[in-house]
Coordinates of C-alpha atoms and ligand atoms in Angstrom, one line a residue:
M1 CA -28.7 0.1 -5.7
K2 CA -25.7 -1.9 -4.4
P3 CA -22.6 -0.8 -2.7
L4 CA -19.9 0.2 -5.2
Y5 CA -16.3 -1.0 -4.5
G6 CA -13.2 0.1 -6.6
V7 CA -9.5 -0.6 -6.8
Y8 CA -8.0 2.7 -7.8
G9 CA -5.2 1.8 -10.4
A10 CA -5.6 -0.9 -13.1
S11 CA -1.9 -1.5 -13.5
G12 CA 0.2 -4.0 -11.9
C13 CA -0.3 -3.0 -8.3
G14 CA -4.1 -2.8 -8.7
R15 CA -4.3 -6.3 -10.5
G16 CA -2.6 -7.8 -7.6
V17 CA -5.1 -6.2 -5.3
M18 CA -8.2 -6.9 -7.1
P19 CA -8.5 -10.7 -6.4
L20 CA -7.8 -10.1 -2.6
L21 CA -10.5 -7.6 -2.5
R22 CA -12.9 -10.0 -4.5
R23 CA -12.1 -12.7 -2.0
Q24 CA -12.6 -10.2 0.9
L25 CA -16.1 -9.4 -0.5
A26 CA -17.0 -12.9 -1.6
T27 CA -20.4 -13.2 0.3
A28 CA -21.5 -9.5 -0.1
D29 CA -23.7 -8.4 -3.0
V30 CA -21.7 -5.3 -4.4
E31 CA -20.2 -4.0 -7.7
L32 CA -16.4 -4.3 -7.8
V33 CA -14.6 -2.4 -10.5
F34 CA -11.1 -0.8 -11.4
I35 CA -10.9 2.9 -11.3
D36 CA -8.2 4.6 -13.5
D37 CA -7.8 8.0 -14.8
D38 CA -5.8 6.8 -17.8
P39 CA -7.2 3.3 -18.6
A40 CA -5.4 1.2 -21.2
A41 CA -8.5 -0.8 -21.9
D42 CA -12.4 -1.0 -20.8
A43 CA -11.9 -3.9 -18.5
A44 CA -9.3 -6.1 -16.8
N45 CA -9.5 -9.6 -15.7
G46 CA -13.4 -9.4 -15.6
H47 CA -13.9 -6.2 -14.0
P48 CA -14.8 -3.0 -15.9
I49 CA -12.3 0.0 -15.8
W50 CA -13.9 3.4 -15.0
T51 CA -12.7 6.9 -14.6
F52 CA -12.8 8.4 -11.1
D53 CA -15.6 10.7 -12.3
R54 CA -17.7 7.8 -13.4
F55 CA -17.1 5.9 -10.1
A56 CA -18.1 9.1 -8.2
S57 CA -21.5 9.6 -10.1
E58 CA -22.7 6.0 -10.8
P59 CA -25.6 5.3 -8.5
A60 CA -24.6 3.4 -5.5
S61 CA -25.6 3.1 -1.9
Q62 CA -22.1 3.3 -0.7
R63 CA -18.7 4.1 -2.4
L64 CA -15.3 2.6 -1.2
A65 CA -12.0 2.5 -2.8
A66 CA -8.7 0.7 -2.3
L67 CA -5.6 2.8 -3.3
A68 CA -3.5 0.6 -5.4
V69 CA -1.0 2.7 -6.7
A70 CA 2.6 2.2 -5.4
N71 CA 3.7 5.7 -5.8
A72 CA 3.3 7.3 -2.4
G73 CA 2.7 10.9 -3.6
V74 CA 0.2 9.6 -6.1
R75 CA -1.5 7.5 -3.4
E76 CA -1.8 10.6 -1.1
M77 CA -3.4 12.6 -4.0
L78 CA -5.8 9.8 -4.5
D79 CA -6.5 9.6 -0.8
Q80 CA -7.4 13.3 -0.7
R81 CA -9.5 13.3 -3.9
C82 CA -11.5 10.2 -2.5
R83 CA -12.0 12.0 0.8
S84 CA -13.2 15.1 -0.9
A85 CA -15.8 13.1 -2.8
G86 CA -17.1 11.3 0.3
I87 CA -15.4 8.1 -0.8
D88 CA -14.0 5.9 2.1
V89 CA -10.7 4.2 1.7
I90 CA -10.7 0.6 2.4
G91 CA -7.9 -1.9 3.6
V92 CA -7.5 -5.0 1.6
S93 CA -5.7 -8.1 3.4
A94 CA -4.8 -11.4 1.9
G95 CA -6.3 -14.5 3.8
N96 CA -3.0 -15.6 5.1
V97 CA -1.7 -12.5 6.5
V98 CA -0.5 -12.9 10.2
V99 CA -1.2 -9.9 12.5
M100 CA 0.0 -10.4 16.3
D101 CA -0.7 -8.3 19.2
D102 CA -1.3 -4.6 19.5
V103 CA -0.9 -3.6 15.7
E104 CA -2.4 -0.2 15.1
I105 CA -2.7 0.3 11.3
G106 CA -4.4 3.2 9.5
P107 CA -7.0 3.3 7.0
G108 CA -6.3 2.0 3.6
A109 CA -3.6 -0.5 4.0
L110 CA -3.0 -3.3 1.5
L111 CA -1.5 -6.5 2.7
S112 CA -0.4 -9.1 0.1
P113 CA 0.0 -12.8 0.7
F114 CA 2.2 -14.1 3.1
V115 CA 2.8 -10.5 5.0
T116 CA 3.5 -10.8 8.8
L117 CA 3.2 -8.0 11.3
T118 CA 4.3 -9.0 14.7
S119 CA 3.5 -7.2 17.9
N120 CA 3.4 -3.6 19.3
I121 CA 3.4 -1.9 15.8
R122 CA 2.2 1.4 14.6
I123 CA 1.5 2.0 11.0
G124 CA -0.1 5.1 9.4
R125 CA -2.6 5.7 6.4
C126 CA -2.5 3.6 3.2
F127 CA 0.5 1.3 4.0
H128 CA 1.5 -1.1 1.2
G129 CA 2.9 -4.4 2.6
N130 CA 3.9 -6.4 -0.6
L131 CA 4.3 -10.1 -0.9
Y132 CA 6.3 -12.0 1.9
S133 CA 7.3 -8.7 3.6
Y134 CA 7.5 -8.6 7.3
V135 CA 7.4 -5.9 10.1
E136 CA 8.9 -6.9 13.4
H137 CA 8.0 -5.8 17.0
D138 CA 7.8 -2.2 18.1
C139 CA 8.3 -0.5 14.6
V140 CA 6.7 2.7 14.0
I141 CA 5.9 3.4 10.2
G142 CA 4.4 6.9 9.0
D143 CA 1.7 7.5 6.2
Y144 CA 1.9 6.1 2.6
V145 CA 4.9 4.0 3.1
T146 CA 5.5 1.4 0.4
F147 CA 7.2 -2.0 1.1
A148 CA 8.0 -3.8 -2.3
P149 CA 8.0 -7.7 -2.1
G150 CA 10.1 -9.5 0.5
V151 CA 11.2 -6.4 2.7
R152 CA 12.5 -7.5 6.0
C153 CA 11.9 -4.9 8.5
N154 CA 13.4 -5.8 12.0
G155 CA 12.3 -4.8 15.5
N156 CA 12.2 -1.3 16.7
V157 CA 12.6 0.4 13.2
T158 CA 11.3 3.8 12.4
I159 CA 10.3 4.9 9.0
G160 CA 9.1 8.3 7.9
S161 CA 6.0 9.0 5.7
H162 CA 6.3 8.4 1.9
A163 CA 9.3 6.1 2.2
Y164 CA 9.9 3.4 -0.3
I165 CA 11.6 0.1 0.7
G166 CA 12.8 -1.9 -2.4
S167 CA 12.2 -5.4 -3.1
G168 CA 14.3 -7.8 -0.7
A169 CA 15.8 -4.9 1.5
I170 CA 16.8 -6.0 5.1
I171 CA 16.5 -3.2 7.6
R172 CA 18.7 -3.8 10.7
Q173 CA 17.0 -3.6 14.1
G174 CA 16.6 -0.1 15.6
I175 CA 17.4 1.9 12.5
S176 CA 15.6 5.1 11.5
I177 CA 14.7 5.6 8.0
G178 CA 13.7 9.3 7.0
A179 CA 10.5 10.5 5.3
S180 CA 10.5 10.2 1.5
A181 CA 13.7 7.9 1.5
T182 CA 14.2 5.4 -0.9
V183 CA 15.7 2.0 0.0
G184 CA 17.1 0.1 -3.2
M185 CA 16.3 -3.5 -3.7
G186 CA 18.4 -5.9 -1.7
A187 CA 19.9 -3.1 0.4
V188 CA 21.1 -4.1 3.7
V189 CA 20.5 -1.1 5.9
T190 CA 22.8 -1.0 8.9
K191 CA 22.9 2.7 9.5
D192 CA 20.1 5.4 10.0
V193 CA 18.9 6.8 6.5
P194 CA 18.4 10.7 6.2
P195 CA 15.1 11.9 4.8
G196 CA 14.9 12.1 1.0
V197 CA 17.9 10.2 0.1
T198 CA 18.2 6.9 -1.9
V199 CA 20.5 4.1 -0.4
I200 CA 21.7 1.2 -2.3
G201 CA 23.9 -1.8 -1.7
N202 CA 25.2 -3.8 1.3
P203 CA 25.9 -2.3 3.5
A204 CA 23.6 0.4 2.1
R205 CA 25.2 3.7 1.1
I206 CA 23.8 6.9 0.0
M207 CA 23.5 7.1 -3.8
E208 CA 25.1 10.3 -5.0
K209 CA 23.4 12.3 -7.6
K210 CA 25.3 12.6 -10.8
Ligands
LIG301 N1 -3.5 6.5 -12.0 C1 -4.8 7.0 -12.1 N2 -4.8 8.2 -11.5 C2 -3.7 9.0 -11.2 C3 -2.4 8.5 -11.2 C4 -2.3 7.2 -11.7 O1 -5.7 6.4 -12.5 O2 -3.9 10.2 -10.7 C5 -3.3 5.2 -12.6 C6 -2.4 5.1 -14.0 O3 -3.2 5.3 -15.0 C7 -1.9 3.6 -13.8 C8 -2.0 3.4 -12.3 O4 -2.7 4.4 -11.6 O5 -2.9 2.6 -14.4 C9 -0.6 3.3 -11.8 O6 0.2 2.3 -12.6 P1 1.8 2.2 -12.5 O7 2.2 1.1 -13.5 O8 2.5 3.4 -12.7 O9 2.1 1.6 -11.0 P2 1.8 0.5 -10.0 O10 0.6 -0.3 -10.6 O11 2.9 -0.4 -9.9 O12 1.4 1.3 -8.8

């Protein structure tokens, strides 16, 4: 029996993570599949797509999963599902990711190509740092936070759990972003963002609900 590795989510995010995990496991003798509860096909990019129930029941010496779904609430639910089934979540990191000094990052982080984490940073569970994003010095980031591609998160920023930072957003040094807030793509965040709101634009302003 071999160790069984899964990329949970066979959509856009998962198909970007699979080649990184394949490379990470290149010298290991393992089975590597997608896990998806609503699969659009039997396989994707040369890997079978299994339901979670199949992944949890096929014979294996060990079972590990990378949670590759961008939605934070879904990611937390999948994390709990995996933990209840004795499946460890694993981190996946592209070969050219730069991590400097004293960076503590929780289990299950997915770090895409060209991500940089500088020094003295704390990040919680299942962080997604997408292509070309950076996190500067002394930032504190909660659990299940998602950075879309190209997020520029400057020093001393605090970000609450479940926040989503859109592609190309720039966050000014020292800003706090509340839990479950959404920062729109390209936003320039110059003031603190309360929990749960969506901000857009330059300078970023709260988007009023219509
Ligand atoms: N998914 C799943 N189980 C769940 C929720 C989602 O397997 O409980 C899968 C879903 O079927 C889809 C993927 O996760 O294939 C999420 O893909 P989506 O295109 O919504 O987003 P992204 O890939 O950008 O995270």
